[in-house]
PDB file of C-alpha atoms in Angstrom:
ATOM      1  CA  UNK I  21     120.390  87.945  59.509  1.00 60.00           C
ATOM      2  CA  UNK I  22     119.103  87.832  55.923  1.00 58.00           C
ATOM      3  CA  UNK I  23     121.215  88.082  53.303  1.00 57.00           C
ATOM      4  CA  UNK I  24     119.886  91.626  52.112  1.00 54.00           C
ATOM      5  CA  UNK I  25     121.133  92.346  55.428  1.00 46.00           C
ATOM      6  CA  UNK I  26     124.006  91.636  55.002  1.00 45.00           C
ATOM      7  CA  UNK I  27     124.576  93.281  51.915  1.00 44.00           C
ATOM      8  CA  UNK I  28     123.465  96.328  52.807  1.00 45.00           C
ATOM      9  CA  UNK I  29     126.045  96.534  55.993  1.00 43.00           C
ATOM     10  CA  UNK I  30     128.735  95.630  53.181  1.00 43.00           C
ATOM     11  CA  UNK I  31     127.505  98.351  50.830  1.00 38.00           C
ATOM     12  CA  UNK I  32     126.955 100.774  53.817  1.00 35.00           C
ATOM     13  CA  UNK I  33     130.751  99.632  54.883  1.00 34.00           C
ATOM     14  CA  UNK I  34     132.412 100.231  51.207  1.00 32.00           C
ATOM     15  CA  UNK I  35     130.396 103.946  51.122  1.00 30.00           C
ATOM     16  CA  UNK I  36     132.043 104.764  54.611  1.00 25.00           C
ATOM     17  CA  UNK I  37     135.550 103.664  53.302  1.00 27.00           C
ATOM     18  CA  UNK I  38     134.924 105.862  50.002  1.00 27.00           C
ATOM     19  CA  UNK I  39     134.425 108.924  52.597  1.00 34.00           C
ATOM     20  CA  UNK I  40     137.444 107.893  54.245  1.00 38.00           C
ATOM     21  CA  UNK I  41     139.520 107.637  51.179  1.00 64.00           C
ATOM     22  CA  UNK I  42     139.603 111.409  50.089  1.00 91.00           C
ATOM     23  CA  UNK I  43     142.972 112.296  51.610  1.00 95.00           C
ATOM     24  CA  UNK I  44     146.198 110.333  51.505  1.00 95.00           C
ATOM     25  CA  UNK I  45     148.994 111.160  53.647  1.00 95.00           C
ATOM     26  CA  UNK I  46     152.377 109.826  53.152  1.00 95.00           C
ATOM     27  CA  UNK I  47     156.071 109.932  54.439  1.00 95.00           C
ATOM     28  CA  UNK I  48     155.364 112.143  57.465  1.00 96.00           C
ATOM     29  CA  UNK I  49     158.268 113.012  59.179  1.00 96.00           C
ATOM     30  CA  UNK I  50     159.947 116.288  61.618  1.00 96.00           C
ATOM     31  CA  UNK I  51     163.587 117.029  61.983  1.00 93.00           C
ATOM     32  CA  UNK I  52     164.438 116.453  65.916  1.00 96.00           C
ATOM     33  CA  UNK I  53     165.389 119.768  67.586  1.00 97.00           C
ATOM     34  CA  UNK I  54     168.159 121.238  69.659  1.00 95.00           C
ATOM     35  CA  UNK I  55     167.619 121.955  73.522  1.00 94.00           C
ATOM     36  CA  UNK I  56     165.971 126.045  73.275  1.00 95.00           C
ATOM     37  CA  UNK I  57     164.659 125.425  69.894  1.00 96.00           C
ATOM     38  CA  UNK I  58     161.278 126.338  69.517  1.00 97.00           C
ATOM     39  CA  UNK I  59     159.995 125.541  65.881  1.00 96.00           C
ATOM     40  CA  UNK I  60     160.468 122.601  63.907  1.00 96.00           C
ATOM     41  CA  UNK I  61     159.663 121.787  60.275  1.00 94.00           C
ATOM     42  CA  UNK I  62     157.254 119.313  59.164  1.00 97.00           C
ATOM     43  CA  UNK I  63     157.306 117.099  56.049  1.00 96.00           C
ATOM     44  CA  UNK I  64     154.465 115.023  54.376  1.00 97.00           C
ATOM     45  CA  UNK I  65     153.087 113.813  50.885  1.00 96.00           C
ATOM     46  CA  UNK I  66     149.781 114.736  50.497  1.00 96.00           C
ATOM     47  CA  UNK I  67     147.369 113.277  48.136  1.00 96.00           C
ATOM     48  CA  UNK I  68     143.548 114.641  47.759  1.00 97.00           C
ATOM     49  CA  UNK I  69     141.179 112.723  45.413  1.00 96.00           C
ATOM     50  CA  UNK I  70     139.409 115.337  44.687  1.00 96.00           C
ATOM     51  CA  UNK I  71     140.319 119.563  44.551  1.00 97.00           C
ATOM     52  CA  UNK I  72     140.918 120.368  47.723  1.00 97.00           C
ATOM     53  CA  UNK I  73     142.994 122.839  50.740  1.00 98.00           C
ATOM     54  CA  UNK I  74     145.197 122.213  53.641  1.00 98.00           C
ATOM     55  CA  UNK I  75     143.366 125.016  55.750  1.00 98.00           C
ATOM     56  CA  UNK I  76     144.792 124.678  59.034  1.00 98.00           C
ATOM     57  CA  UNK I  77     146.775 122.329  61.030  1.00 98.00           C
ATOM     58  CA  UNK I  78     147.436 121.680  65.005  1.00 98.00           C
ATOM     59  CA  UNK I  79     149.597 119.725  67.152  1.00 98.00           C
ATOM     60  CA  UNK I  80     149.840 119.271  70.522  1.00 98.00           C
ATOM     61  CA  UNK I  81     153.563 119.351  70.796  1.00 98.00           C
ATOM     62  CA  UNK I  82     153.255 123.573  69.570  1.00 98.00           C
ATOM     63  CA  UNK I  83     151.358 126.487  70.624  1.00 98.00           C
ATOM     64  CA  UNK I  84     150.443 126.565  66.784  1.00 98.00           C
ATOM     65  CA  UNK I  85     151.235 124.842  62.939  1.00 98.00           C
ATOM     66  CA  UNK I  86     151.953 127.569  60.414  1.00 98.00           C
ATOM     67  CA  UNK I  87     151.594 126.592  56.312  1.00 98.00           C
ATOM     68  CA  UNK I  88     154.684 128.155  55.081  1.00 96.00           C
ATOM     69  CA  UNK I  89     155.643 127.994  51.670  1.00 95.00           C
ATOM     70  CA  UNK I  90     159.456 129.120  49.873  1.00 91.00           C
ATOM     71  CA  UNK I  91     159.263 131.585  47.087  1.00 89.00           C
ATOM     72  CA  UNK I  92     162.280 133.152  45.502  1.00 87.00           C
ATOM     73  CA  UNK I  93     161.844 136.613  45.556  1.00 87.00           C
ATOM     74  CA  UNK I  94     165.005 139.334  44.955  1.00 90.00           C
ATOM     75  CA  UNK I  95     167.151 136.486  44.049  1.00 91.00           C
ATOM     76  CA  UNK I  96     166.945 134.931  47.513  1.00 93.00           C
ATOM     77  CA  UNK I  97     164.906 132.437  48.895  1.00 90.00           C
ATOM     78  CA  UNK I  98     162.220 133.744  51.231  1.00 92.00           C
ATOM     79  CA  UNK I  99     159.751 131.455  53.842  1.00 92.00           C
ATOM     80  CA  UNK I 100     156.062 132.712  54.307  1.00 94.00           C
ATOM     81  CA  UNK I 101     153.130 131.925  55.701  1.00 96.00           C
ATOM     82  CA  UNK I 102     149.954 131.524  54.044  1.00 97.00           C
ATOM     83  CA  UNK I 103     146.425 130.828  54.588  1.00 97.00           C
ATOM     84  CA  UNK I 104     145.937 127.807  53.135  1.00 97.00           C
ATOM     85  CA  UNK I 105     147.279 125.398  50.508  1.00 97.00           C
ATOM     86  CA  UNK I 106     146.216 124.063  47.329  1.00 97.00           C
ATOM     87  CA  UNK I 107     145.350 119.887  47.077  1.00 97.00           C
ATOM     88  CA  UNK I 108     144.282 119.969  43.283  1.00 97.00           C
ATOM     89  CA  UNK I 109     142.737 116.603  42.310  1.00 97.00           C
ATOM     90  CA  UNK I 110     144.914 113.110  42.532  1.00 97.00           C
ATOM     91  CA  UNK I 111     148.028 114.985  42.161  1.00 97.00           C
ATOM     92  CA  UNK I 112     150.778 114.540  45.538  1.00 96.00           C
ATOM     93  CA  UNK I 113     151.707 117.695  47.272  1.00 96.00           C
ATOM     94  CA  UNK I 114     155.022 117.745  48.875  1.00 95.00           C
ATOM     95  CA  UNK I 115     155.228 119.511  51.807  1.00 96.00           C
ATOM     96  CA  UNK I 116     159.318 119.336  53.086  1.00 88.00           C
ATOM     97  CA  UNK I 117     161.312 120.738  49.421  1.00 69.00           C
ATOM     98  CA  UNK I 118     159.383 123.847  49.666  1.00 80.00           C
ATOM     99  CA  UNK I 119     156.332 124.259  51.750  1.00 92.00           C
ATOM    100  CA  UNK I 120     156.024 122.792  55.124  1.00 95.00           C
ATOM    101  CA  UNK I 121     153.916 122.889  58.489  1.00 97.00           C
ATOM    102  CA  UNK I 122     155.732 124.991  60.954  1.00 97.00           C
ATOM    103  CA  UNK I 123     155.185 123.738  64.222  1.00 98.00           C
ATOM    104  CA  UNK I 124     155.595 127.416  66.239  1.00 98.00           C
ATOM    105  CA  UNK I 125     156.497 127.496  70.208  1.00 98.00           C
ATOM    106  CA  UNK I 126     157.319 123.381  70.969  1.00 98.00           C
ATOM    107  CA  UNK I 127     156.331 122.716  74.341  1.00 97.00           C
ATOM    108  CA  UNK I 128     159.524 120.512  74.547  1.00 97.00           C
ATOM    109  CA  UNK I 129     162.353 119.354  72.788  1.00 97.00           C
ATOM    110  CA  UNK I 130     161.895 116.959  69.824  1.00 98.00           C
ATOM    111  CA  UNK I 131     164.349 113.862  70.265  1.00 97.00           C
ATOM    112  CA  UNK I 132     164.685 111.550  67.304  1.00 97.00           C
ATOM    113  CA  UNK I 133     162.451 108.399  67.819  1.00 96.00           C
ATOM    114  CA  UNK I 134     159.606 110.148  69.230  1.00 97.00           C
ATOM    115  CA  UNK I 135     156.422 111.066  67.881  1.00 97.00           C
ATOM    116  CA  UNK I 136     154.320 114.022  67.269  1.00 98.00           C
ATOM    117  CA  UNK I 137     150.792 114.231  66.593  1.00 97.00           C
ATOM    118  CA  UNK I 138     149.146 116.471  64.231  1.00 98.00           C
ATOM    119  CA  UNK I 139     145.532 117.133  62.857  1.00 97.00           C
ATOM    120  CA  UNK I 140     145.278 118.026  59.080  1.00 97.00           C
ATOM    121  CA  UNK I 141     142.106 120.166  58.595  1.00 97.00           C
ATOM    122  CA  UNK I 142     141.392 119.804  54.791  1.00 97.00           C
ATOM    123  CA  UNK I 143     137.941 121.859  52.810  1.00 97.00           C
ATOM    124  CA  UNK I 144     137.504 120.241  49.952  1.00 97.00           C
ATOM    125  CA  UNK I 145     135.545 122.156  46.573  1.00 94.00           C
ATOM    126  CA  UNK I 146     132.113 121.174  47.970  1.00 94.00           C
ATOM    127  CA  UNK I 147     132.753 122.788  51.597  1.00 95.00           C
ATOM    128  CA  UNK I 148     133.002 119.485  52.913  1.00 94.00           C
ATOM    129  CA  UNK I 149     135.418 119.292  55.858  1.00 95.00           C
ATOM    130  CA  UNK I 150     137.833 116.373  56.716  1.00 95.00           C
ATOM    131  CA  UNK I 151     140.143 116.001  59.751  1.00 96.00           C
ATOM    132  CA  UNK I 152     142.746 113.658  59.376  1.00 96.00           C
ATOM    133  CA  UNK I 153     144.918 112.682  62.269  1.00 96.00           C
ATOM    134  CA  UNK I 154     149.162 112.272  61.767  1.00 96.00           C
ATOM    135  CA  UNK I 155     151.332 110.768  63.488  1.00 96.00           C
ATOM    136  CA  UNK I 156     155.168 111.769  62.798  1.00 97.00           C
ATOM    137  CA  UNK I 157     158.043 110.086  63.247  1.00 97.00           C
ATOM    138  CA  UNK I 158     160.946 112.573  64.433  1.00 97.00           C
ATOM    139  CA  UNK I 159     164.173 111.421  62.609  1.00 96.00           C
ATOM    140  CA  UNK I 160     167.566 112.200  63.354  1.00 93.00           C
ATOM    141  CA  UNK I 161     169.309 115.032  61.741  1.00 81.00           C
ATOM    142  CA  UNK I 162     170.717 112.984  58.477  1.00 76.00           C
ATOM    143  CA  UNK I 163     167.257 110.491  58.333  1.00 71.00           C
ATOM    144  CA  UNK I 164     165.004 113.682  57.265  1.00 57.00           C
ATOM    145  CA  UNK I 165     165.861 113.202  53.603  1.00 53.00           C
ATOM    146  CA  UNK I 166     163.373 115.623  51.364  1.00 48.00           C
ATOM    147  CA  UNK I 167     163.303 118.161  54.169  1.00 52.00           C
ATOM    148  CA  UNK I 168     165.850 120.312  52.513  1.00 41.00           C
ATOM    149  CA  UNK I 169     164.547 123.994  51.556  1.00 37.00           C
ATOM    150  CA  UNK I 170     163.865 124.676  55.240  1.00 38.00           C
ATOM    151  CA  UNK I 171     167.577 123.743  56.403  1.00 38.00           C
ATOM    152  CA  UNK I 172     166.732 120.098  56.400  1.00 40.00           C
ATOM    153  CA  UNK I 173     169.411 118.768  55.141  1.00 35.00           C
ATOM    154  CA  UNK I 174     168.077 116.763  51.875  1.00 33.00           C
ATOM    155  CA  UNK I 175     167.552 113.261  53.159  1.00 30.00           C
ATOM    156  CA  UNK I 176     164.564 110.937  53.303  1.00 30.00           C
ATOM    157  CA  UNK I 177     161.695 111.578  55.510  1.00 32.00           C
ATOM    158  CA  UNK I 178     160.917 107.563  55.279  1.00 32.00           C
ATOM    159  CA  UNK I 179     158.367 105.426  53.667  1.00 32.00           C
ATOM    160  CA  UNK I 180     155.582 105.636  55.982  1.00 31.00           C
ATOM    161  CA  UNK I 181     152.099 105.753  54.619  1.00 31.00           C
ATOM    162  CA  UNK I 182     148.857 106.463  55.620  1.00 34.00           C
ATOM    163  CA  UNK I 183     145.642 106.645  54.334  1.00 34.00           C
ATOM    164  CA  UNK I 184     142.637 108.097  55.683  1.00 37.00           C
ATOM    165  CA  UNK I 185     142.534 108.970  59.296  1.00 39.00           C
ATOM    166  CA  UNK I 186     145.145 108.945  61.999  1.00 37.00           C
ATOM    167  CA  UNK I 187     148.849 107.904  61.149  1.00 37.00           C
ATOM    168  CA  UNK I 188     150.320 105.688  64.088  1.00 39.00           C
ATOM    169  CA  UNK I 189     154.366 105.596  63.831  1.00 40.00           C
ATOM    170  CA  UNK I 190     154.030 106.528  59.672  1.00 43.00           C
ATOM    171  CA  UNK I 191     151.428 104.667  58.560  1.00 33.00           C
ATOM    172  CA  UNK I 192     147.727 105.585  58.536  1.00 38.00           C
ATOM    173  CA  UNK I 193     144.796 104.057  60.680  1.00 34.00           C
ATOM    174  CA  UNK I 194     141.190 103.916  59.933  1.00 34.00           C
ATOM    175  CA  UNK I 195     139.644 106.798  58.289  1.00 37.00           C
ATOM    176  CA  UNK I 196     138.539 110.547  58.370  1.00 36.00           C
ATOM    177  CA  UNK I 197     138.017 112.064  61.637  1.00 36.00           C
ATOM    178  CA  UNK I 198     134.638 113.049  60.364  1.00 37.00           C
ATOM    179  CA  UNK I 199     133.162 116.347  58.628  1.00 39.00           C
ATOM    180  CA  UNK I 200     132.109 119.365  59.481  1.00 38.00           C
TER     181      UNK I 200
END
């Protein structure tokens, strides 16, 4: 191969890792569940690079994700559901100390040390579609730190990071599941 080969793959290499940079996910993490339980809070940092929404969400552990966020509203705090969520640019969204994903009818219970799989579907500004792939750790009633606002209890959801792609046990791997 000739050097402006070779150059080119690296250049075409660093592009395809820009693409796959838009979205950081970090601490991803569930509260485990009680036998009959059938929804389950999720927690995550999220982290767009440029402005951006969390439009859906899916899991195969649920019948369906819900974005919920907490609003106060007649002095009390109230949980909805809404469409979609704001990413604005380079700033981290917590999801867990106010909005969450709602994973809605579990297929089974969640036991601490397992793992549940979700796909992020995020539009950015310029229509452009990225699917990024989470895996999260289930902790323990008492490990879920930042979960509190949805009865999670205030305590830490981890340092697991990701960036990219799919997130194996907490931490990202590879990149963006593509575009749409």
């Amino acid at each position: 191969m000739s050097i402006r080969t070779l150059v080119g793959m690296g250049l075409f290499a660093l592009a395809a890792q820009a693409l796959a940079g838009d979205v950081a996910v970090t601490e991803a993490s569930v509260r485990a569940t009680a036998p009959g339980q059938d929804t389950a809070a999720v927690g995550m940092h999220i982290k767009a690079s440029r402005d951006a929404r969390l439009v859906d969400a899916s899991s195969p552990a649920a019948k369906r994700v819900e974005i919920h966020i907490m609003k106060h509203a007649n002095g009390m705090m109230e949980m909805r559901q809404v469409p979609s969520l704001a990413l604005p640019a380079n700033q981290e969204v917590v999801l867990g100390s106010g909005s969450h994903l709602m994973l809605v009818g579990l297929k089974h219970q969640l036991k601490p040390g397992a793992r549940v799989h979700l796909t992020l579907t995020i539009v950015f500004a310029d229509k452009h579609r990225e699917h990024v792939k989470v895996v999260a750790p289930v902790m323990a009633v008492g490990q879920d730190e930042g979960m509190s606002g949805h009865g999670m209890g205030g305590h830490s959801m981890g340092g697991h990071s990701m960036e990219g792609g799919s997130m194996e046990g907490g931490s990202m791997e590879g990149g963006s599941m593509g575009s749409h």
